[in-house]
């Protein structure tokens, strides 16, 4: 059974950094990415990365967040800098076998993704 397991969430102060990790049980995905969902808000796609390392970002995090993949392609990371209270949310790792998912996901939404992690809480205090 394919599994995605996030880690690295926690409580930080505004301006600090966190690095989220996601470990996948297989390495054959075409794309992986990160979503977040804050209380009372819609789920938001933050960043995606292809097998070849091409990245895409939502405007809301461009320049502050960086997505990367491990060498064995079974891990994906989200480096989050200059965190703000508005970044407080549950962060989810996602993965897809679909060709072109890394870009189509910004248009097609959650249906793009085959697998979701259980999420990790990030809380940013002011």
mmCIF file of C-alpha atoms in Angstrom, residues 13-116:
data_model
loop_
_atom_site.group_PDB
_atom_site.id
_atom_site.type_symbol
_atom_site.label_atom_id
_atom_site.label_comp_id
_atom_site.label_asym_id
_atom_site.label_seq_id
_atom_site.Cartn_x
_atom_site.Cartn_y
_atom_site.Cartn_z
ATOM 1 C CA UNK A 13 7.489 32.452 15.885
ATOM 2 C CA UNK A 14 6.897 34.819 13.005
ATOM 3 C CA UNK A 15 10.018 35.250 10.899
ATOM 4 C CA UNK A 16 11.418 31.823 11.711
ATOM 5 C CA UNK A 17 11.831 28.847 9.378
ATOM 6 C CA UNK A 18 10.666 25.251 9.243
ATOM 7 C CA UNK A 19 11.468 22.353 6.946
ATOM 8 C CA UNK A 20 8.744 19.827 6.286
ATOM 9 C CA UNK A 21 9.572 16.345 5.078
ATOM 10 C CA UNK A 22 7.458 13.731 3.342
ATOM 11 C CA UNK A 23 8.555 10.123 3.018
ATOM 12 C CA UNK A 24 6.905 8.036 0.303
ATOM 13 C CA UNK A 25 6.820 4.252 0.231
ATOM 14 C CA UNK A 26 7.549 4.198 -3.542
ATOM 15 C CA UNK A 27 9.502 6.392 -5.950
ATOM 16 C CA UNK A 28 7.606 6.136 -9.243
ATOM 17 C CA UNK A 29 5.426 9.247 -8.973
ATOM 18 C CA UNK A 30 5.460 11.763 -11.811
ATOM 19 C CA UNK A 31 4.925 14.630 -9.416
ATOM 20 C CA UNK A 32 4.763 15.431 -5.733
ATOM 21 C CA UNK A 33 3.590 18.539 -3.972
ATOM 22 C CA UNK A 34 2.429 20.302 -0.851
ATOM 23 C CA UNK A 35 -0.977 21.643 0.118
ATOM 24 C CA UNK A 36 -2.137 23.412 3.234
ATOM 25 C CA UNK A 37 -5.490 23.982 4.836
ATOM 26 C CA UNK A 38 -6.154 26.566 7.503
ATOM 27 C CA UNK A 39 -9.238 26.429 9.734
ATOM 28 C CA UNK A 40 -12.274 27.716 7.879
ATOM 29 C CA UNK A 41 -10.370 28.085 4.617
ATOM 30 C CA UNK A 42 -10.137 26.114 1.407
ATOM 31 C CA UNK A 43 -7.300 23.757 0.747
ATOM 32 C CA UNK A 44 -4.466 25.556 -1.054
ATOM 33 C CA UNK A 45 -1.864 24.082 -3.387
ATOM 34 C CA UNK A 46 1.522 25.571 -2.503
ATOM 35 C CA UNK A 47 4.171 23.912 -4.626
ATOM 36 C CA UNK A 48 4.830 20.981 -6.933
ATOM 37 C CA UNK A 49 7.904 19.221 -8.248
ATOM 38 C CA UNK A 50 8.423 16.778 -11.102
ATOM 39 C CA UNK A 51 10.665 13.730 -11.221
ATOM 40 C CA UNK A 52 13.151 15.851 -13.131
ATOM 41 C CA UNK A 53 13.148 18.537 -10.461
ATOM 42 C CA UNK A 54 11.052 21.202 -12.178
ATOM 43 C CA UNK A 55 9.224 23.242 -9.558
ATOM 44 C CA UNK A 56 6.060 25.322 -9.543
ATOM 45 C CA UNK A 57 4.763 27.615 -6.816
ATOM 46 C CA UNK A 58 1.612 29.411 -5.799
ATOM 47 C CA UNK A 59 2.038 33.177 -5.773
ATOM 48 C CA UNK A 60 1.276 33.233 -2.055
ATOM 49 C CA UNK A 61 4.503 31.411 -1.180
ATOM 50 C CA UNK A 62 6.813 32.177 -4.104
ATOM 51 C CA UNK A 63 10.134 33.465 -2.815
ATOM 52 C CA UNK A 64 9.567 32.195 0.746
ATOM 53 C CA UNK A 65 8.982 28.460 0.290
ATOM 54 C CA UNK A 66 11.177 25.995 -1.599
ATOM 55 C CA UNK A 67 10.186 22.480 -2.635
ATOM 56 C CA UNK A 68 12.794 19.816 -3.302
ATOM 57 C CA UNK A 69 13.050 16.038 -3.685
ATOM 58 C CA UNK A 70 15.448 13.550 -2.217
ATOM 59 C CA UNK A 71 17.973 11.805 -4.471
ATOM 60 C CA UNK A 72 16.070 8.528 -4.311
ATOM 61 C CA UNK A 73 12.872 10.343 -5.333
ATOM 62 C CA UNK A 74 11.074 8.854 -2.317
ATOM 63 C CA UNK A 75 11.114 12.055 -0.300
ATOM 64 C CA UNK A 76 9.926 15.585 -0.845
ATOM 65 C CA UNK A 77 10.709 18.588 1.302
ATOM 66 C CA UNK A 78 9.248 22.040 1.851
ATOM 67 C CA UNK A 79 11.617 24.661 3.215
ATOM 68 C CA UNK A 80 9.541 27.505 4.657
ATOM 69 C CA UNK A 81 11.257 30.787 5.479
ATOM 70 C CA UNK A 82 10.030 34.072 6.906
ATOM 71 C CA UNK A 83 6.952 32.392 8.300
ATOM 72 C CA UNK A 84 3.902 34.488 9.098
ATOM 73 C CA UNK A 85 0.896 33.841 11.337
ATOM 74 C CA UNK A 86 -1.116 33.478 8.125
ATOM 75 C CA UNK A 87 0.929 30.390 7.283
ATOM 76 C CA UNK A 88 -0.658 28.542 10.198
ATOM 77 C CA UNK A 89 -2.342 25.449 8.761
ATOM 78 C CA UNK A 90 -2.197 21.705 8.392
ATOM 79 C CA UNK A 91 0.284 20.902 5.620
ATOM 80 C CA UNK A 92 -0.252 17.872 3.383
ATOM 81 C CA UNK A 93 2.081 16.013 1.076
ATOM 82 C CA UNK A 94 0.581 14.759 -2.200
ATOM 83 C CA UNK A 95 1.742 12.526 -5.036
ATOM 84 C CA UNK A 96 0.521 11.709 -8.516
ATOM 85 C CA UNK A 97 1.239 9.214 -11.299
ATOM 86 C CA UNK A 98 -0.429 11.517 -13.813
ATOM 87 C CA UNK A 99 1.763 12.978 -16.533
ATOM 88 C CA UNK A 100 1.869 16.759 -16.291
ATOM 89 C CA UNK A 101 0.414 16.776 -12.804
ATOM 90 C CA UNK A 102 2.935 19.267 -11.496
ATOM 91 C CA UNK A 103 1.421 22.021 -13.637
ATOM 92 C CA UNK A 104 -2.113 20.771 -14.268
ATOM 93 C CA UNK A 105 -2.771 20.585 -10.530
ATOM 94 C CA UNK A 106 -2.888 24.382 -10.317
ATOM 95 C CA UNK A 107 -5.775 24.277 -12.811
ATOM 96 C CA UNK A 108 -7.455 20.975 -12.027
ATOM 97 C CA UNK A 109 -7.154 20.912 -8.251
ATOM 98 C CA UNK A 110 -7.197 18.070 -5.789
ATOM 99 C CA UNK A 111 -8.406 15.437 -8.252
ATOM 100 C CA UNK A 112 -4.913 15.492 -9.807
ATOM 101 C CA UNK A 113 -3.424 13.667 -6.873
ATOM 102 C CA UNK A 114 -3.502 9.932 -6.299
ATOM 103 C CA UNK A 115 -2.232 9.972 -2.736
ATOM 104 C CA UNK A 116 -2.365 12.271 0.272
#
